[in-house]
Coordinates of C-alpha atoms and ligand atoms in Angstrom, one line a residue:
M14 CA -20.4 16.5 -18.0
E15 CA -18.0 18.6 -16.1
L16 CA -19.6 19.6 -12.7
V17 CA -19.6 23.4 -13.1
K18 CA -20.9 23.3 -16.6
K19 CA -23.6 20.9 -15.5
L20 CA -24.6 23.2 -12.6
A21 CA -24.7 26.2 -15.0
K22 CA -26.8 24.3 -17.5
Q23 CA -29.2 22.4 -15.3
H24 CA -29.3 24.8 -12.3
N25 CA -29.0 21.7 -10.1
L26 CA -26.6 18.9 -9.0
T27 CA -27.0 15.8 -7.0
D28 CA -26.1 15.9 -3.3
D29 CA -22.9 14.0 -4.1
E30 CA -21.9 16.5 -6.8
L31 CA -22.7 19.5 -4.5
R32 CA -20.5 17.9 -1.8
Q33 CA -17.6 17.6 -4.3
I34 CA -17.9 21.3 -5.2
L35 CA -18.3 22.5 -1.7
V36 CA -15.2 20.9 -0.2
T37 CA -12.5 22.1 -2.6
D38 CA -11.2 25.3 -4.1
R39 CA -10.5 23.4 -7.3
F40 CA -13.6 24.7 -9.1
D41 CA -13.6 28.2 -7.7
S42 CA -12.4 30.2 -10.7
M43 CA -14.6 28.4 -13.1
L44 CA -17.6 28.7 -10.7
M45 CA -17.0 32.5 -10.6
Q46 CA -16.8 32.8 -14.3
E47 CA -20.0 30.8 -14.9
A48 CA -21.8 32.6 -12.1
D49 CA -20.8 36.0 -13.6
K50 CA -22.0 34.9 -17.0
A51 CA -25.4 33.7 -15.6
R52 CA -25.9 37.0 -13.7
Q53 CA -25.0 39.1 -16.8
E54 CA -27.5 37.1 -18.9
I55 CA -30.4 38.3 -16.7
Y56 CA -29.2 41.4 -14.9
G57 CA -26.4 42.6 -17.1
R58 CA -23.8 44.5 -15.1
D59 CA -26.4 46.2 -12.9
V60 CA -25.9 46.4 -9.2
Y61 CA -28.9 47.4 -7.2
I62 CA -28.5 49.5 -4.0
R63 CA -30.8 49.2 -1.0
G64 CA -30.8 51.7 1.8
L65 CA -30.6 49.7 5.1
I66 CA -32.3 51.3 8.1
E67 CA -31.6 49.4 11.3
I68 CA -34.7 50.5 13.2
S69 CA -34.1 48.8 16.6
N70 CA -31.6 46.7 18.4
Y71 CA -34.1 45.6 21.0
C72 CA -34.8 41.9 20.6
K73 CA -37.0 39.4 22.5
N74 CA -35.1 36.4 21.0
N75 CA -31.9 34.9 22.1
C76 CA -30.2 33.4 19.1
Y77 CA -26.9 32.1 20.4
Y78 CA -24.9 33.7 17.5
C79 CA -26.4 37.2 17.5
G80 CA -24.9 40.2 19.2
I81 CA -28.3 41.9 19.8
R82 CA -29.8 38.9 21.5
G83 CA -32.1 39.9 24.3
E84 CA -29.9 38.5 27.1
N85 CA -26.9 40.6 26.0
K86 CA -26.7 43.1 28.9
N87 CA -23.6 44.6 27.5
L88 CA -25.3 46.7 24.8
T89 CA -26.9 50.1 24.7
R90 CA -30.3 49.6 23.2
Y91 CA -32.0 52.0 20.8
R92 CA -35.0 52.3 18.6
L93 CA -35.7 54.8 15.9
T94 CA -38.9 56.9 15.9
K95 CA -41.1 57.2 12.9
E96 CA -39.6 60.6 12.3
D97 CA -36.1 59.2 12.4
I98 CA -37.0 56.6 9.9
L99 CA -38.7 59.1 7.5
Y100 CA -35.7 61.3 7.8
C101 CA -33.4 58.3 6.8
C102 CA -35.7 57.7 3.8
E103 CA -35.5 61.4 2.8
Q104 CA -31.7 61.3 2.9
G105 CA -31.7 58.1 1.0
Y106 CA -34.1 59.2 -1.6
G107 CA -31.8 62.2 -2.3
L108 CA -28.8 59.9 -2.7
G109 CA -30.6 57.8 -5.3
F110 CA -32.0 55.0 -3.2
R111 CA -35.3 53.5 -4.5
T112 CA -35.5 50.6 -2.0
F113 CA -35.6 51.1 1.8
V114 CA -35.0 48.1 4.0
M115 CA -36.2 48.3 7.5
Q116 CA -34.4 45.7 9.7
G117 CA -34.4 45.2 13.4
G118 CA -34.5 42.8 16.3
E119 CA -37.8 41.4 17.3
D120 CA -38.8 44.4 19.2
P121 CA -42.4 44.3 20.7
Y122 CA -42.5 48.1 20.4
F123 CA -42.8 47.7 16.7
N124 CA -46.3 46.1 16.8
D125 CA -48.7 45.9 13.9
D126 CA -50.0 49.4 14.3
T127 CA -46.6 51.0 14.5
V128 CA -45.2 49.1 11.6
T129 CA -48.2 49.6 9.3
D130 CA -48.2 53.3 10.2
I131 CA -44.6 53.7 9.2
V132 CA -44.9 51.6 6.1
Y133 CA -48.0 53.5 5.0
S134 CA -46.2 56.9 5.5
I135 CA -43.2 55.8 3.4
R136 CA -45.5 54.3 0.8
S137 CA -47.5 57.6 0.5
K138 CA -44.4 59.8 0.3
Y139 CA -42.4 57.5 -2.0
P140 CA -44.7 55.8 -4.4
D141 CA -41.8 54.9 -6.7
C142 CA -39.8 53.1 -4.0
A143 CA -39.8 49.5 -2.8
I144 CA -40.3 48.9 0.9
T145 CA -38.5 45.9 2.3
L146 CA -39.1 44.6 5.9
S147 CA -36.8 42.4 7.9
L148 CA -38.4 42.2 11.3
G149 CA -38.4 38.6 12.0
E150 CA -41.2 36.1 12.6
K151 CA -44.8 37.4 12.8
P152 CA -48.2 35.8 12.5
A153 CA -49.7 35.7 9.0
E154 CA -52.2 38.5 9.9
S155 CA -49.4 40.8 10.7
Y156 CA -47.5 40.2 7.5
K157 CA -50.7 40.7 5.6
K158 CA -51.3 44.1 7.3
Y159 CA -47.7 45.2 6.4
F160 CA -48.3 44.1 2.8
D161 CA -51.6 45.9 2.6
A162 CA -50.0 49.0 4.0
G163 CA -47.5 49.0 1.1
A164 CA -44.6 46.8 1.9
N165 CA -43.3 44.9 -1.1
R166 CA -40.5 42.6 0.1
Y167 CA -39.6 40.7 3.2
L168 CA -36.2 39.3 4.3
L169 CA -36.2 36.4 6.7
R170 CA -33.2 34.1 6.6
H171 CA -34.0 30.5 7.5
E172 CA -30.5 30.4 9.1
T173 CA -30.2 26.6 8.8
A174 CA -32.6 24.1 7.3
T175 CA -31.6 21.2 9.5
E176 CA -33.6 20.7 12.6
E177 CA -30.8 19.4 14.7
H178 CA -28.5 22.2 13.7
Y179 CA -31.2 24.8 14.3
K180 CA -31.5 23.6 17.9
K181 CA -27.8 24.2 18.4
L182 CA -28.1 27.8 17.3
H183 CA -31.4 28.8 19.0
P184 CA -33.1 28.3 22.3
D185 CA -36.1 25.9 22.6
S186 CA -38.5 28.9 22.4
M187 CA -37.7 29.2 18.7
S188 CA -38.6 26.7 16.0
L189 CA -37.4 26.0 12.5
E190 CA -40.8 24.7 11.5
Y191 CA -42.4 28.1 12.3
R192 CA -39.6 30.0 10.6
K193 CA -40.1 28.0 7.4
E194 CA -43.9 28.4 7.7
C195 CA -43.4 32.2 7.9
L196 CA -41.4 32.1 4.7
F197 CA -44.1 30.2 2.8
T198 CA -46.8 32.6 4.3
L199 CA -44.8 35.6 3.1
K200 CA -44.7 34.2 -0.4
E201 CA -48.3 33.4 -0.4
I202 CA -49.3 36.9 0.6
G203 CA -47.4 38.2 -2.4
F204 CA -44.1 39.6 -0.9
Q205 CA -41.0 39.3 -2.9
T206 CA -39.4 37.0 -0.3
G207 CA -35.8 36.6 0.7
S208 CA -34.2 33.9 2.7
G209 CA -30.7 32.7 3.4
F210 CA -28.2 31.4 5.9
M211 CA -24.9 32.1 7.6
V212 CA -21.9 30.3 6.3
G213 CA -19.6 28.7 8.9
S214 CA -22.1 29.1 11.7
P215 CA -21.0 26.9 14.7
Y216 CA -21.5 23.2 14.2
Q217 CA -22.5 23.7 10.5
T218 CA -21.6 20.7 8.3
V219 CA -21.4 20.3 4.6
E220 CA -24.6 18.2 4.8
N221 CA -26.3 21.2 6.6
I222 CA -25.3 23.5 3.7
I223 CA -26.7 21.0 1.2
A224 CA -29.9 21.0 3.2
D225 CA -30.0 24.8 3.0
L226 CA -29.7 24.7 -0.8
R227 CA -32.4 22.1 -1.0
F228 CA -34.7 24.2 1.2
L229 CA -34.1 27.2 -0.9
Q230 CA -35.1 25.1 -4.0
E231 CA -38.3 24.2 -2.2
L232 CA -39.0 27.8 -1.3
G233 CA -38.0 29.4 -4.6
P234 CA -37.0 32.8 -3.0
D235 CA -36.7 36.0 -4.9
M236 CA -33.7 37.1 -2.8
I237 CA -31.0 35.1 -1.2
G238 CA -28.7 36.5 1.5
I239 CA -25.7 34.7 2.8
G240 CA -22.7 35.9 4.7
P241 CA -20.0 34.4 6.9
Y242 CA -20.9 33.8 10.5
I243 CA -18.8 36.3 12.5
T244 CA -18.2 35.7 16.2
H245 CA -19.4 38.2 18.8
K246 CA -17.9 38.4 22.3
D247 CA -21.1 38.9 24.2
T248 CA -22.8 35.7 23.0
P249 CA -22.7 32.1 24.1
F250 CA -20.6 31.5 20.9
Y251 CA -17.9 34.0 22.0
D252 CA -15.2 31.3 21.5
K253 CA -16.4 29.9 18.2
Q254 CA -14.6 30.6 14.9
S255 CA -15.9 32.9 12.2
G256 CA -16.9 31.4 8.9
D257 CA -14.7 31.2 5.9
L258 CA -14.5 33.9 3.2
F259 CA -13.8 31.5 0.3
L260 CA -16.5 29.1 1.2
T261 CA -18.9 32.0 1.3
I262 CA -17.8 33.3 -2.1
R263 CA -18.0 29.8 -3.5
L264 CA -21.6 29.6 -2.2
V265 CA -22.5 32.9 -3.8
S266 CA -21.5 31.4 -7.1
I267 CA -23.4 28.2 -6.5
L268 CA -26.5 30.1 -5.5
R269 CA -26.3 32.3 -8.7
L270 CA -26.1 29.1 -10.8
M271 CA -28.9 27.4 -9.0
F272 CA -31.1 30.5 -8.9
P273 CA -30.1 32.6 -11.9
Y274 CA -32.9 35.1 -11.4
A275 CA -32.3 35.7 -7.7
L276 CA -31.3 39.0 -6.2
I277 CA -28.2 38.2 -4.2
P278 CA -26.5 40.8 -2.0
S279 CA -22.8 41.0 -1.4
T280 CA -23.4 41.3 2.3
T281 CA -22.0 43.6 5.0
A282 CA -20.6 40.5 6.7
L283 CA -18.6 39.7 3.6
G284 CA -17.2 43.2 3.6
T285 CA -16.4 42.8 7.3
I286 CA -14.3 39.7 7.1
H287 CA -12.2 40.9 4.2
P288 CA -11.5 44.4 2.8
Q289 CA -12.2 43.2 -0.7
G290 CA -15.1 40.9 0.4
R291 CA -17.8 43.0 -1.2
Q292 CA -16.1 43.2 -4.6
M293 CA -15.3 39.5 -4.5
G294 CA -19.0 38.8 -3.8
L295 CA -20.0 40.9 -6.8
K296 CA -17.6 39.1 -9.1
A297 CA -18.8 35.8 -7.8
G298 CA -22.4 36.5 -8.9
A299 CA -23.9 38.9 -6.3
N300 CA -25.9 41.8 -7.7
V301 CA -27.1 43.8 -4.7
V302 CA -25.4 46.0 -2.1
M303 CA -27.1 47.4 1.0
P304 CA -25.3 50.4 2.4
N305 CA -26.3 51.7 5.8
L306 CA -28.8 54.6 6.0
S307 CA -29.3 54.4 9.8
P308 CA -28.4 57.5 11.7
Q309 CA -24.6 57.7 12.4
N310 CA -25.0 57.6 16.2
V311 CA -26.8 54.2 16.3
R312 CA -24.8 52.3 13.6
K313 CA -22.3 50.9 16.1
L314 CA -25.1 49.7 18.3
Y315 CA -26.6 47.4 15.7
S316 CA -23.8 45.1 16.5
L317 CA -24.9 41.7 15.1
Y318 CA -21.2 40.6 15.2
K319 CA -17.8 42.0 15.9
D320 CA -16.3 44.9 14.0
K321 CA -19.3 45.2 11.7
I322 CA -18.3 47.9 9.3
A323 CA -20.0 51.2 9.6
T324 CA -17.8 53.4 7.5
D325 CA -16.9 54.3 4.0
E326 CA -18.7 52.2 1.4
E327 CA -21.0 50.8 4.0
A328 CA -22.4 54.2 4.7
A329 CA -25.0 55.4 2.3
E330 CA -23.5 58.9 2.3
S331 CA -20.7 57.7 0.2
V332 CA -22.7 56.4 -2.7
E333 CA -20.1 58.0 -4.9
K334 CA -17.3 55.9 -3.4
L335 CA -19.5 52.8 -3.6
R336 CA -20.2 53.6 -7.3
R337 CA -16.4 53.7 -7.9
T338 CA -15.8 50.5 -6.1
V339 CA -18.5 48.7 -8.0
K340 CA -17.2 50.1 -11.2
E341 CA -13.7 48.9 -10.4
A342 CA -15.1 45.4 -10.0
G343 CA -16.6 45.7 -13.5
Y344 CA -20.2 46.6 -12.7
E345 CA -22.5 49.6 -12.5
V346 CA -24.6 50.9 -9.6
V347 CA -28.1 51.7 -10.8
C348 CA -30.7 53.7 -9.0
S349 CA -33.9 51.8 -10.0
R350 CA -36.1 49.8 -7.6
G351 CA -34.4 46.6 -8.8
D352 CA -37.2 44.1 -8.7
V353 CA -36.6 40.5 -9.3
K354 CA -36.6 39.5 -13.0
K355 CA -38.3 36.1 -12.7
Ligands
SAH430 N1 -34.7 39.9 13.6 C1 -34.5 39.8 12.1 C2 -33.2 40.4 11.6 C3 -32.0 39.6 12.2 S1 -30.4 40.3 11.8 C4 -34.7 38.4 11.7 O1 -34.9 37.6 12.6 O2 -34.7 38.1 10.5 C5 -30.2 39.8 10.2 C6 -29.3 38.6 9.9 O3 -28.0 38.8 10.5 C7 -29.8 37.3 10.6 O4 -30.8 36.7 9.8 C8 -28.5 36.5 10.6 O5 -28.4 35.6 9.6 C9 -27.4 37.5 10.6 N2 -26.5 37.5 11.8 C10 -26.9 37.5 13.1 N3 -25.8 37.3 13.8 C11 -24.8 37.1 13.0 C12 -23.4 36.9 13.2 N4 -22.9 36.7 14.5 N5 -22.6 36.7 12.2 C13 -23.1 36.9 10.9 N6 -24.4 37.1 10.7 C14 -25.2 37.2 11.7

């Protein structure tokens, strides 16, 4: 059977077949077509919007690729207060957002008490909204507290599923084994769980990407976020190349076909490396966008990578503009919570 058809039908391929699809643009238009079909069968033309609140750029970790790594002294640090965050939610709710995503560096200030207090306040004020956290690795007890306080979803990209590659991207203080364990714990607690990886991160091979896909199959995530690696001047990887737009798009389609039910965002990083990146992601099978709800004055400071877009469609204020862009791509922004249809 032809490769793309087989992937669409069986939601799986052998390593060798995946390798064939990953290394060429030969299958791209067919991949996109099939991925779009698969997405429409489950999610129709709906595109879910999430209001992203970047709560802190303090981080105790030192991931070599990340602009907000603790050792970057070239960055003004900020953290939002509970009031700031609630204000973002209020603005977002008015704009039609029914999911709030709180993301941040691993900032010790946001300990269990602080996080649960904020989650509980949002939960009480907005019973009809989903609360997503993306605050890195925590002990199981902490995750459980956040869940009990009212959080529904958790995003934690595994970054790379290959031990050897993981070591090239992170200092020895971090471990792939623990990160994976966190993901299984999150699932077990009952979170809708999201994982993912960067495409074209330094030293990444095709075999690494295949391992990433295999790990995702093992995890069975509800959400899968991928985006191109984008270089940042104030990191040890300042001289490394950014990831490839087309490989990222190809992978969005492959993910849609392997995980038809998954919520897959067309990420900010995609929109950053190409002006049409966001729309291309949607056409390739993505069905979520996460515009920025953070206060204007801190957006530039959450600088994971260079030139991260913080204007126009990225900004939650311009939901109308986003709506038009999404419509132009052939889809429809909807204002529901947008839970996984598994
Ligand atoms: N501290 C949280 C949030 C990290 S930032 C956590 O550990 O999950 C969210 C994501 O941004 C990361 O998971 C990573 O995949 C991505 N990211 C970080 N630096 C990047 C870069 N230079 N280019 C592209 N994506 C990057």
